[in-house]
mmCIF file of C-alpha atoms and ligand atoms in Angstrom:
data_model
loop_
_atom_site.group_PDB
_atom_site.id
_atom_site.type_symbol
_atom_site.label_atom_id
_atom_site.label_comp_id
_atom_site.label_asym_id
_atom_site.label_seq_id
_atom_site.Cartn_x
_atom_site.Cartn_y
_atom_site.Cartn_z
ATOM 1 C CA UNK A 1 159.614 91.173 165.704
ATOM 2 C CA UNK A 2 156.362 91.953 168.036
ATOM 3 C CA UNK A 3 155.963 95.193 169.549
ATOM 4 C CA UNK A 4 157.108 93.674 173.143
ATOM 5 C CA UNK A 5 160.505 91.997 171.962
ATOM 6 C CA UNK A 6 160.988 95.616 170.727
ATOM 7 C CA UNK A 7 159.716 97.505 173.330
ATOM 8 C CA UNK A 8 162.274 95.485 175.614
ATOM 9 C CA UNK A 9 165.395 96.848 173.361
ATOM 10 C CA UNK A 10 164.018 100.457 173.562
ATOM 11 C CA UNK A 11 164.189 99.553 177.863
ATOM 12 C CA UNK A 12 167.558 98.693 177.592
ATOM 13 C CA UNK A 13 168.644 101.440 175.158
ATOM 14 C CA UNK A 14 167.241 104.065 177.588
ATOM 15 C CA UNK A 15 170.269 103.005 180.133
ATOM 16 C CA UNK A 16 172.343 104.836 177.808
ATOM 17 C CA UNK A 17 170.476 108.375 177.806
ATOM 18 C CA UNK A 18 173.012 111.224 178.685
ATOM 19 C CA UNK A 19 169.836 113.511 180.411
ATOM 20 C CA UNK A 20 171.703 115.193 183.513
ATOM 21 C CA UNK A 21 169.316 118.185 182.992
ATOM 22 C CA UNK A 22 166.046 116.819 182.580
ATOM 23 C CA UNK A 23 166.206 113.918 184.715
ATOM 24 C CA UNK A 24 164.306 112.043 182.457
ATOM 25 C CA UNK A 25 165.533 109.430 180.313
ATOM 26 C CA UNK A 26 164.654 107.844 177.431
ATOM 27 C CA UNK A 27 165.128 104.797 175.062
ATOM 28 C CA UNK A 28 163.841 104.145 171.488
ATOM 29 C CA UNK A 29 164.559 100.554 169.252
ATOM 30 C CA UNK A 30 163.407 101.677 165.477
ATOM 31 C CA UNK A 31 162.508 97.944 163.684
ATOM 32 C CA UNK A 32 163.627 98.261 159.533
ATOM 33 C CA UNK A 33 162.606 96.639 156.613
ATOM 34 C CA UNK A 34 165.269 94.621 156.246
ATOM 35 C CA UNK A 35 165.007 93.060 159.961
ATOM 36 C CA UNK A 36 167.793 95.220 161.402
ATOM 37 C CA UNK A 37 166.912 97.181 164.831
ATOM 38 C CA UNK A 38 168.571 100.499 165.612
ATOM 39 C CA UNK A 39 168.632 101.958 168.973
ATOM 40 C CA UNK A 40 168.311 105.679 170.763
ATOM 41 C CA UNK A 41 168.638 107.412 173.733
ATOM 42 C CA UNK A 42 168.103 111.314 174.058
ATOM 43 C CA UNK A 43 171.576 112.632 174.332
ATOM 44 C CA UNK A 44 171.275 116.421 176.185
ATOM 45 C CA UNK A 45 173.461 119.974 176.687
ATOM 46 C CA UNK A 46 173.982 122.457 178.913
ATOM 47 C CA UNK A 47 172.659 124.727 176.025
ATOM 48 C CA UNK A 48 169.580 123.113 176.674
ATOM 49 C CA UNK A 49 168.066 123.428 173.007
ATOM 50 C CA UNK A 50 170.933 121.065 171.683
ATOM 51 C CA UNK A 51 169.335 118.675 173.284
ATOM 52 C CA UNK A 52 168.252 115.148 170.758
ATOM 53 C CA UNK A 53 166.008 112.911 171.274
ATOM 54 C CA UNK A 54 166.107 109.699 171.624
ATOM 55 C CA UNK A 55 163.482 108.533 168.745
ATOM 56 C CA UNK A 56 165.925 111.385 166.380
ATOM 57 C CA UNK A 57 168.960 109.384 167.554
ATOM 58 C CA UNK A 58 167.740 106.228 166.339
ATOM 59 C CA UNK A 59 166.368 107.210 163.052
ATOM 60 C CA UNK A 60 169.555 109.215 162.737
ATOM 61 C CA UNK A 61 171.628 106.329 163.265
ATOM 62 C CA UNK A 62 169.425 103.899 160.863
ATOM 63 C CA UNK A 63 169.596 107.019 157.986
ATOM 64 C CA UNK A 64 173.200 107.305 158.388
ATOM 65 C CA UNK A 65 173.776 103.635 158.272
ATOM 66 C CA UNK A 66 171.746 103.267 154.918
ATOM 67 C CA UNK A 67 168.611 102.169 156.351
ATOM 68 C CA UNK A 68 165.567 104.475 155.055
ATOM 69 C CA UNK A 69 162.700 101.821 155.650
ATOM 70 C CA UNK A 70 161.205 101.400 159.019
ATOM 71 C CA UNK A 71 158.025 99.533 160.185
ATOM 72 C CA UNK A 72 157.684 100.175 163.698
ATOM 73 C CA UNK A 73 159.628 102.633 166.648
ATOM 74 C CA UNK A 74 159.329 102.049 170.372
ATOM 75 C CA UNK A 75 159.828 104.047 173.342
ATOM 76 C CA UNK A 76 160.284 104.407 176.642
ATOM 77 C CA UNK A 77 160.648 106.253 179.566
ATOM 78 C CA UNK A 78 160.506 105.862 183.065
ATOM 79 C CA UNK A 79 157.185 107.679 183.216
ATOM 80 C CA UNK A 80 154.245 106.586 185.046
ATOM 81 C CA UNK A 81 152.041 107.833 181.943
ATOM 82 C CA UNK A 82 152.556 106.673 177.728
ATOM 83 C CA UNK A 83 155.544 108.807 176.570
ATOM 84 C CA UNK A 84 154.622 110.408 173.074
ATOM 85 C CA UNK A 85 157.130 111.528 170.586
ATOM 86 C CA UNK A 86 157.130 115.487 170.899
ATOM 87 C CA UNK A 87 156.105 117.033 167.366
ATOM 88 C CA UNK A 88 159.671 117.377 165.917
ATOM 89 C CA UNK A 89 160.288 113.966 166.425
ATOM 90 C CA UNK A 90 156.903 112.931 164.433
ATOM 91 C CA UNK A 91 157.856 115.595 161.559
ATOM 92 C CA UNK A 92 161.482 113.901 160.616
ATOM 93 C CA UNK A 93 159.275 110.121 161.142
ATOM 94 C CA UNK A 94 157.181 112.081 158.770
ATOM 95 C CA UNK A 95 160.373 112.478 156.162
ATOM 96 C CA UNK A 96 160.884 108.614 155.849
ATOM 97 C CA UNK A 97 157.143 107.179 156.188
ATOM 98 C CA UNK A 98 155.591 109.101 153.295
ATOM 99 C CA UNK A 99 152.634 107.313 153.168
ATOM 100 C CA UNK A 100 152.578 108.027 157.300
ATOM 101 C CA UNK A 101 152.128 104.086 158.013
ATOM 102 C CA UNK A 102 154.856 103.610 160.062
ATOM 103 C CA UNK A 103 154.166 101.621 163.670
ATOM 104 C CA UNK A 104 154.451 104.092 166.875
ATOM 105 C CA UNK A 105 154.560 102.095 170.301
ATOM 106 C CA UNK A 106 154.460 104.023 173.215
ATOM 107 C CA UNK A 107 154.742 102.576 176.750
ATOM 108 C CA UNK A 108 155.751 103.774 180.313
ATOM 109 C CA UNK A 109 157.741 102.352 182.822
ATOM 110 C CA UNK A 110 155.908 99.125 183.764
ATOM 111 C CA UNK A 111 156.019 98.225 179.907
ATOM 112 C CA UNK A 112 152.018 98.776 179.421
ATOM 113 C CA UNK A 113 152.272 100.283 175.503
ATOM 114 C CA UNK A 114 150.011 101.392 172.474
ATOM 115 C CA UNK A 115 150.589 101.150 169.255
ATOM 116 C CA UNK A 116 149.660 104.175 166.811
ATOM 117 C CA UNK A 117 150.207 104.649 163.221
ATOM 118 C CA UNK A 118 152.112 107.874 162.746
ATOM 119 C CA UNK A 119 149.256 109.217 160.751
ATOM 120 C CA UNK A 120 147.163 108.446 163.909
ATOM 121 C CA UNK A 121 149.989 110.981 165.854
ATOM 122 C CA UNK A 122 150.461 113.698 162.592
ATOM 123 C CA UNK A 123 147.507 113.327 160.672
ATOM 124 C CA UNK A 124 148.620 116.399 158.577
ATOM 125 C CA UNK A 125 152.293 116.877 158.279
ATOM 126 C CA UNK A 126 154.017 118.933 156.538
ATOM 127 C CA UNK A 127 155.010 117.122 153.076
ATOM 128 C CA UNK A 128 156.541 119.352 149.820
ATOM 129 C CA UNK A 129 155.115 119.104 146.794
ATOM 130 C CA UNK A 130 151.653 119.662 148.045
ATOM 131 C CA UNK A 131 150.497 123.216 147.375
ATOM 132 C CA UNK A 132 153.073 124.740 149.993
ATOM 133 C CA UNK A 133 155.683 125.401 147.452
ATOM 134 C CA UNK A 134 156.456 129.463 147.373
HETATM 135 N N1 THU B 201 162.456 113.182 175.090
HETATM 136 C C1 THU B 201 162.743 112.145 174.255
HETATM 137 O O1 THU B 201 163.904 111.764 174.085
HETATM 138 N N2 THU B 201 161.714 111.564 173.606
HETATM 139 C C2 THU B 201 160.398 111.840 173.828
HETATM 140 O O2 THU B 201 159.536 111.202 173.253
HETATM 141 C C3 THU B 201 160.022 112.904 174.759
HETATM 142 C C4 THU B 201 161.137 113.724 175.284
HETATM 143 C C5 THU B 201 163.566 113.765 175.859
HETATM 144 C C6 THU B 201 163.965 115.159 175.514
HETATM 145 C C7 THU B 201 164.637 115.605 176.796
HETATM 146 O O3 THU B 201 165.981 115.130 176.807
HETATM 147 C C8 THU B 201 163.869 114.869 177.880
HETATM 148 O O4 THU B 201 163.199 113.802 177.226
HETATM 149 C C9 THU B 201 162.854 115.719 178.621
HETATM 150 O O5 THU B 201 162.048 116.390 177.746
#
């Protein structure tokens, strides 16, 4: 799977974003170890905090479907600029790419992208069991 193949599914999954409030939608496609592809869209509320999104959804969706392994996560919006994962997003990519290697690809609407490693994104994340324990 290259970065492109998977950027296209994160396109497509972004038709599916429920984002009446923000006006902004947007799609993620998270690649696993073990080949299989799961897909995102931010889903939002009219309590606006409730709102998920879309890169949670898919690594949601993989967790809850046994998957735990990733390699690489795309998204995209319709932005003219890169859309970044916001910070909460990164922390729970954090929780299943200990070793903070996992492949970020970040694109805007005409499907120009980067690639960044999360530790590139979150280069110091809050992990347990390393002198924060109280
Ligand atoms: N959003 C995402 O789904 N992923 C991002 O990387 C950035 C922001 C969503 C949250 C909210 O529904 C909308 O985009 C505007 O912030």
């Amino acid at each position: 799977m290259d970065s492109n193949e998977l950027l296209h599914m994160a396109r497509e999954a972004k038709a599916q974003a429920y984002a009446p409030y923000s006006g902004f939608p947007v799609g993620a496609a998270l690649y696993c170890e073990d080949g299989s592809v799961f897909f995102g869209a931010n889903v939002e509320n009219a309590s606006y905090s409730l709102g998920v999104c879309a890169e949670r959804v898919a690594i949601l969706k993989a967790v809850s479907a046994g998957r735990i392994r990733f390699q690489e996560l795309a998204i995209n919006s319709d932005s003219e600029q890169l859309t970044f994962p916001c910070g909460a997003c990164l922390q729970v990519m954090a929780e299943f790419s200990p070793d903070m290697s996992l492949s970020v690809t970040v694109s805007n609407r005409d499907l120009d992208y980067m690639t960044f490693t999360l530790r590139d994104l979150l280069p110091f994340a809050f992990q347990l069991n390393q002198g924060n324990s109280k």
